[in-house]
Amino acid sequence: MKDLLIGIDAGTSVIKSVAFDLSGRQLAMTSVNNSFVTLEGGGAEQDLDQTWRDMARTVRDLATKIPDLAQRTAAVAITGQGDGTWLIDGDGLPVGRAWLWLDARAGHLVDEMRADPRDRTRFELTGTGLNSCQQGAQLAFMKKNDPDMLKQAATALHCKDWLYFKMTGERATDPSEGTFTFGDFRSRSYSDEVFDILDLATHRCLLPPMLEGTTDHHPLSRSAARETGLLEGTPVVLGYVDMVMTALGAGLYDRSGNVGCTVIGSTGIHTRFARTPGDVVLNGDGSGYTIAMPIPGAFAQLQSNMAATLNIDWLLGLARDVLAAGGAELSRDDLLKALDVWVEGSEPGSLVYQPYISLAGERGPFVDPDARAGFIGLSVKHGFGDLARAVLEGLAFAARDCYQAMGTMPGEIRLSGGAARSPSLRRIISAATRAQVRTSSRQEAGAAGAAMMAAVGLGVYRSMDDCAAEWVTPLLGDCDAYDEALSQSYDALFPSFVAARQALRPVWKTMAHRPLTRIPGAQE
């Protein structure tokens, strides 16, 4: 009996395979830590073949947890980290390593491209601000700096597209990544004008056709069946980009239109639901994403600040190093528990923290490859707990900053991501945004969103409405109202948060381009 769906989420940190029954109940999950390398000059690259081997391993491992997995699997659906450039040649072999969304090499080229008056036209077609994460910017950088690499390539894919190719032999992408990078979001098709503006018309041949996973799929190949342990011919569904799949699985799809979804993962992803193209709000700064959803006419309008839990990881790393120097060793879980204690013992709003700690700078709601993190207002009275609280408040202010760039604030925000388990962070985000907050008990929202597409595509449900009613709605927790007194405090502080990042942009640029002096013997 085909009573299972497998959702695969090939993320930046972890690659996961998750088994669901047809009603959306999660049965088992397996994972492998993802690996990539960072390079001098801002590069971030990942081995394509290793990614495929790691993904196949998670599926084989899943069979050790689920009896008769291969015989019971009705379909496999794939999503993964967005943006980036995964090149393959005519034989389907990798052309070098993949460039990830973390890659910052195209940052200053993007500054030049965004300064072109034609970029506004590109933004209004794609609904998406150009940044160094995207395949369009990365291909433009390669064309200028490494044209031989592009000459070897036959197809430019994204992470999930590469895995789909390895499973089915089909070169394809989906309407979400295809249109927000190179297309017209209203028609969900590639746009010749966008290719011209990006100066990539001669490389359009690298782009594969777009495949709608809720209506079309391909069978698992014989070679992929051997490597994954699944049955040859099992339907494989190409999901949308992980940002949309996670939002779908976490509860963004709500016909009321007054719902937002925030995912606090490596990045901070803040999404509002747009029921029609006319509901999309394009801002004057030309930032953010407009991403097709696997629902006719609907979009996820998204602003994503580059670093979310990366800021928390940095903070906890400082604490771990200090404790280790004194002979104490604490696990990450212990430090996360201590984080709430530090935060709750500190005064709200005593510092302003700007959470731009990624080496790639910032992409939402403004684009600046030189943006960097920092504390403002430090004095001798502040302790580590004040720093911890300021970091969480900085993440909440970044969420508010992003939502305001997309129009009115949502009345309800549905939280997902590992950091959403922190009671302190939930309370701070609710107060900073003046939105009711609730979390989903769905553990693997990205894999679930992909599996929901398979459930609709196979006819298990007549529509995504019916699927969401069973897969998503029952898992949403109660709404937590915001604290009015805390909201008033944050209302007063938020303008300073925005003013600080606006004022510091020339300082960031000066620091990024200053000459560096190497001290002999210093740690690189």
PDB file of C-alpha atoms in Angstrom, residues 336-472:
ATOM      1  CA  LEU A 336      20.449  28.102  24.727  1.00  0.00           C
ATOM      2  CA  LYS A 337      18.633  27.437  28.009  1.00  0.00           C
ATOM      3  CA  ALA A 338      20.872  29.986  29.719  1.00  0.00           C
ATOM      4  CA  LEU A 339      20.082  32.526  26.996  1.00  0.00           C
ATOM      5  CA  ASP A 340      16.478  32.911  28.166  1.00  0.00           C
ATOM      6  CA  VAL A 341      17.682  33.365  31.756  1.00  0.00           C
ATOM      7  CA  TRP A 342      20.160  36.070  30.711  1.00  0.00           C
ATOM      8  CA  VAL A 343      17.527  37.861  28.633  1.00  0.00           C
ATOM      9  CA  GLU A 344      14.755  37.795  31.234  1.00  0.00           C
ATOM     10  CA  GLY A 345      17.122  39.235  33.837  1.00  0.00           C
ATOM     11  CA  SER A 346      17.979  42.263  31.683  1.00  0.00           C
ATOM     12  CA  GLU A 347      16.300  45.603  31.084  1.00  0.00           C
ATOM     13  CA  PRO A 348      14.398  45.921  27.783  1.00  0.00           C
ATOM     14  CA  GLY A 349      15.727  48.382  25.231  1.00  0.00           C
ATOM     15  CA  SER A 350      18.887  49.439  27.027  1.00  0.00           C
ATOM     16  CA  LEU A 351      20.992  48.864  23.880  1.00  0.00           C
ATOM     17  CA  VAL A 352      20.477  48.854  20.134  1.00  0.00           C
ATOM     18  CA  TYR A 353      21.963  45.897  18.274  1.00  0.00           C
ATOM     19  CA  GLN A 354      22.173  45.752  14.491  1.00  0.00           C
ATOM     20  CA  PRO A 355      22.095  42.069  13.449  1.00  0.00           C
ATOM     21  CA  TYR A 356      24.085  42.368  10.197  1.00  0.00           C
ATOM     22  CA  ILE A 357      26.730  39.830  11.154  1.00  0.00           C
ATOM     23  CA  SER A 358      26.915  37.895   7.874  1.00  0.00           C
ATOM     24  CA  LEU A 359      30.019  38.427   5.742  1.00  0.00           C
ATOM     25  CA  ALA A 360      27.613  38.860   2.824  1.00  0.00           C
ATOM     26  CA  GLY A 361      26.145  42.000   4.413  1.00  0.00           C
ATOM     27  CA  GLU A 362      22.403  42.572   4.206  1.00  0.00           C
ATOM     28  CA  ARG A 363      19.647  41.987   1.655  1.00  0.00           C
ATOM     29  CA  GLY A 364      16.413  42.946   3.417  1.00  0.00           C
ATOM     30  CA  PRO A 365      14.819  45.389   3.701  1.00  0.00           C
ATOM     31  CA  PHE A 366      17.914  47.137   2.285  1.00  0.00           C
ATOM     32  CA  VAL A 367      20.759  45.730   0.203  1.00  0.00           C
ATOM     33  CA  ASP A 368      24.311  46.468   1.313  1.00  0.00           C
ATOM     34  CA  PRO A 369      27.178  43.961   1.019  1.00  0.00           C
ATOM     35  CA  ASP A 370      29.205  46.029   3.505  1.00  0.00           C
ATOM     36  CA  ALA A 371      26.603  46.052   6.315  1.00  0.00           C
ATOM     37  CA  ARG A 372      27.971  44.820   9.635  1.00  0.00           C
ATOM     38  CA  ALA A 373      26.667  44.146  13.119  1.00  0.00           C
ATOM     39  CA  GLY A 374      27.254  46.303  16.164  1.00  0.00           C
ATOM     40  CA  PHE A 375      26.011  47.469  19.548  1.00  0.00           C
ATOM     41  CA  ILE A 376      25.023  51.086  20.124  1.00  0.00           C
ATOM     42  CA  GLY A 377      24.757  52.618  23.581  1.00  0.00           C
ATOM     43  CA  LEU A 378      27.251  50.462  25.497  1.00  0.00           C
ATOM     44  CA  SER A 379      28.363  51.688  28.882  1.00  0.00           C
ATOM     45  CA  VAL A 380      30.089  50.227  31.932  1.00  0.00           C
ATOM     46  CA  LYS A 381      26.697  49.354  33.414  1.00  0.00           C
ATOM     47  CA  HIS A 382      25.969  46.747  30.755  1.00  0.00           C
ATOM     48  CA  GLY A 383      26.657  43.051  31.276  1.00  0.00           C
ATOM     49  CA  PHE A 384      26.444  39.933  29.160  1.00  0.00           C
ATOM     50  CA  GLY A 385      22.714  39.595  29.768  1.00  0.00           C
ATOM     51  CA  ASP A 386      22.153  43.057  28.286  1.00  0.00           C
ATOM     52  CA  LEU A 387      24.105  42.025  25.183  1.00  0.00           C
ATOM     53  CA  ALA A 388      22.003  38.851  24.917  1.00  0.00           C
ATOM     54  CA  ARG A 389      18.732  40.751  25.187  1.00  0.00           C
ATOM     55  CA  ALA A 390      19.886  43.352  22.653  1.00  0.00           C
ATOM     56  CA  VAL A 391      20.702  40.597  20.138  1.00  0.00           C
ATOM     57  CA  LEU A 392      17.166  39.177  20.386  1.00  0.00           C
ATOM     58  CA  GLU A 393      15.681  42.677  20.201  1.00  0.00           C
ATOM     59  CA  GLY A 394      17.807  43.355  17.124  1.00  0.00           C
ATOM     60  CA  LEU A 395      16.311  40.279  15.454  1.00  0.00           C
ATOM     61  CA  ALA A 396      12.803  41.462  16.368  1.00  0.00           C
ATOM     62  CA  PHE A 397      13.467  44.968  15.029  1.00  0.00           C
ATOM     63  CA  ALA A 398      14.831  43.429  11.821  1.00  0.00           C
ATOM     64  CA  ALA A 399      11.529  41.529  11.504  1.00  0.00           C
ATOM     65  CA  ARG A 400       9.541  44.747  11.967  1.00  0.00           C
ATOM     66  CA  ASP A 401      11.808  46.546   9.488  1.00  0.00           C
ATOM     67  CA  CYS A 402      11.154  43.822   6.919  1.00  0.00           C
ATOM     68  CA  TYR A 403       7.374  43.678   7.392  1.00  0.00           C
ATOM     69  CA  GLN A 404       7.023  47.453   7.146  1.00  0.00           C
ATOM     70  CA  ALA A 405       8.786  47.358   3.767  1.00  0.00           C
ATOM     71  CA  MET A 406       5.967  45.105   2.504  1.00  0.00           C
ATOM     72  CA  GLY A 407       3.064  47.343   3.559  1.00  0.00           C
ATOM     73  CA  THR A 408       0.913  47.057   6.660  1.00  0.00           C
ATOM     74  CA  MET A 409       1.954  44.845   9.562  1.00  0.00           C
ATOM     75  CA  PRO A 410       0.126  41.503   9.746  1.00  0.00           C
ATOM     76  CA  GLY A 411      -2.257  41.027  12.643  1.00  0.00           C
ATOM     77  CA  GLU A 412      -0.854  37.558  13.293  1.00  0.00           C
ATOM     78  CA  ILE A 413       2.633  36.162  12.808  1.00  0.00           C
ATOM     79  CA  ARG A 414       3.228  32.435  12.703  1.00  0.00           C
ATOM     80  CA  LEU A 415       6.716  31.558  13.915  1.00  0.00           C
ATOM     81  CA  SER A 416       8.883  28.690  12.777  1.00  0.00           C
ATOM     82  CA  GLY A 417      12.532  27.696  13.054  1.00  0.00           C
ATOM     83  CA  GLY A 418      14.542  26.362  15.945  1.00  0.00           C
ATOM     84  CA  ALA A 419      14.943  29.732  17.678  1.00  0.00           C
ATOM     85  CA  ALA A 420      11.131  30.116  17.818  1.00  0.00           C
ATOM     86  CA  ARG A 421      11.229  27.705  20.747  1.00  0.00           C
ATOM     87  CA  SER A 422      12.662  30.499  22.907  1.00  0.00           C
ATOM     88  CA  PRO A 423       9.875  32.060  25.036  1.00  0.00           C
ATOM     89  CA  SER A 424      11.896  35.265  25.336  1.00  0.00           C
ATOM     90  CA  LEU A 425      12.310  35.650  21.586  1.00  0.00           C
ATOM     91  CA  ARG A 426       8.606  34.991  20.938  1.00  0.00           C
ATOM     92  CA  ARG A 427       7.616  37.611  23.487  1.00  0.00           C
ATOM     93  CA  ILE A 428      10.077  40.175  22.112  1.00  0.00           C
ATOM     94  CA  ILE A 429       9.004  39.632  18.470  1.00  0.00           C
ATOM     95  CA  SER A 430       5.335  39.936  19.402  1.00  0.00           C
ATOM     96  CA  ALA A 431       5.922  43.196  21.256  1.00  0.00           C
ATOM     97  CA  ALA A 432       8.202  44.677  18.579  1.00  0.00           C
ATOM     98  CA  THR A 433       5.727  43.952  15.780  1.00  0.00           C
ATOM     99  CA  ARG A 434       2.475  44.452  17.738  1.00  0.00           C
ATOM    100  CA  ALA A 435       1.227  41.190  16.275  1.00  0.00           C
ATOM    101  CA  GLN A 436      -0.298  38.149  17.891  1.00  0.00           C
ATOM    102  CA  VAL A 437       2.220  35.339  17.666  1.00  0.00           C
ATOM    103  CA  ARG A 438       1.742  31.627  17.541  1.00  0.00           C
ATOM    104  CA  THR A 439       3.951  28.742  16.642  1.00  0.00           C
ATOM    105  CA  SER A 440       3.351  25.554  14.742  1.00  0.00           C
ATOM    106  CA  SER A 441       4.190  22.221  16.294  1.00  0.00           C
ATOM    107  CA  ARG A 442       5.262  21.088  12.820  1.00  0.00           C
ATOM    108  CA  GLN A 443       8.873  20.052  13.305  1.00  0.00           C
ATOM    109  CA  GLU A 444      10.024  20.023   9.662  1.00  0.00           C
ATOM    110  CA  ALA A 445       7.986  22.690   7.898  1.00  0.00           C
ATOM    111  CA  GLY A 446      10.126  22.832   4.741  1.00  0.00           C
ATOM    112  CA  ALA A 447       9.924  19.099   4.055  1.00  0.00           C
ATOM    113  CA  ALA A 448       6.215  19.187   4.922  1.00  0.00           C
ATOM    114  CA  GLY A 449       5.564  21.984   2.421  1.00  0.00           C
ATOM    115  CA  ALA A 450       7.222  19.965  -0.335  1.00  0.00           C
ATOM    116  CA  ALA A 451       5.265  16.847   0.639  1.00  0.00           C
ATOM    117  CA  MET A 452       2.040  18.890   0.555  1.00  0.00           C
ATOM    118  CA  MET A 453       2.756  19.658  -3.102  1.00  0.00           C
ATOM    119  CA  ALA A 454       3.105  15.934  -3.749  1.00  0.00           C
ATOM    120  CA  ALA A 455      -0.148  15.236  -1.901  1.00  0.00           C
ATOM    121  CA  VAL A 456      -2.008  17.688  -4.135  1.00  0.00           C
ATOM    122  CA  GLY A 457      -0.203  16.560  -7.272  1.00  0.00           C
ATOM    123  CA  LEU A 458      -1.082  12.895  -6.673  1.00  0.00           C
ATOM    124  CA  GLY A 459      -4.727  13.751  -6.014  1.00  0.00           C
ATOM    125  CA  VAL A 460      -4.702  12.865  -2.311  1.00  0.00           C
ATOM    126  CA  TYR A 461      -6.324  16.315  -1.863  1.00  0.00           C
ATOM    127  CA  ARG A 462      -8.363  18.248  -4.405  1.00  0.00           C
ATOM    128  CA  SER A 463      -6.663  21.542  -3.580  1.00  0.00           C
ATOM    129  CA  MET A 464      -4.017  23.126  -1.375  1.00  0.00           C
ATOM    130  CA  ASP A 465      -6.866  24.523   0.755  1.00  0.00           C
ATOM    131  CA  ASP A 466      -7.995  21.000   1.614  1.00  0.00           C
ATOM    132  CA  CYS A 467      -4.422  19.859   2.226  1.00  0.00           C
ATOM    133  CA  ALA A 468      -3.588  22.805   4.520  1.00  0.00           C
ATOM    134  CA  ALA A 469      -6.756  22.210   6.524  1.00  0.00           C
ATOM    135  CA  GLU A 470      -5.428  18.791   7.532  1.00  0.00           C
ATOM    136  CA  TRP A 471      -1.642  19.212   7.378  1.00  0.00           C
ATOM    137  CA  VAL A 472      -1.259  22.704   8.884  1.00  0.00           C
TER     138      VAL A 472
END
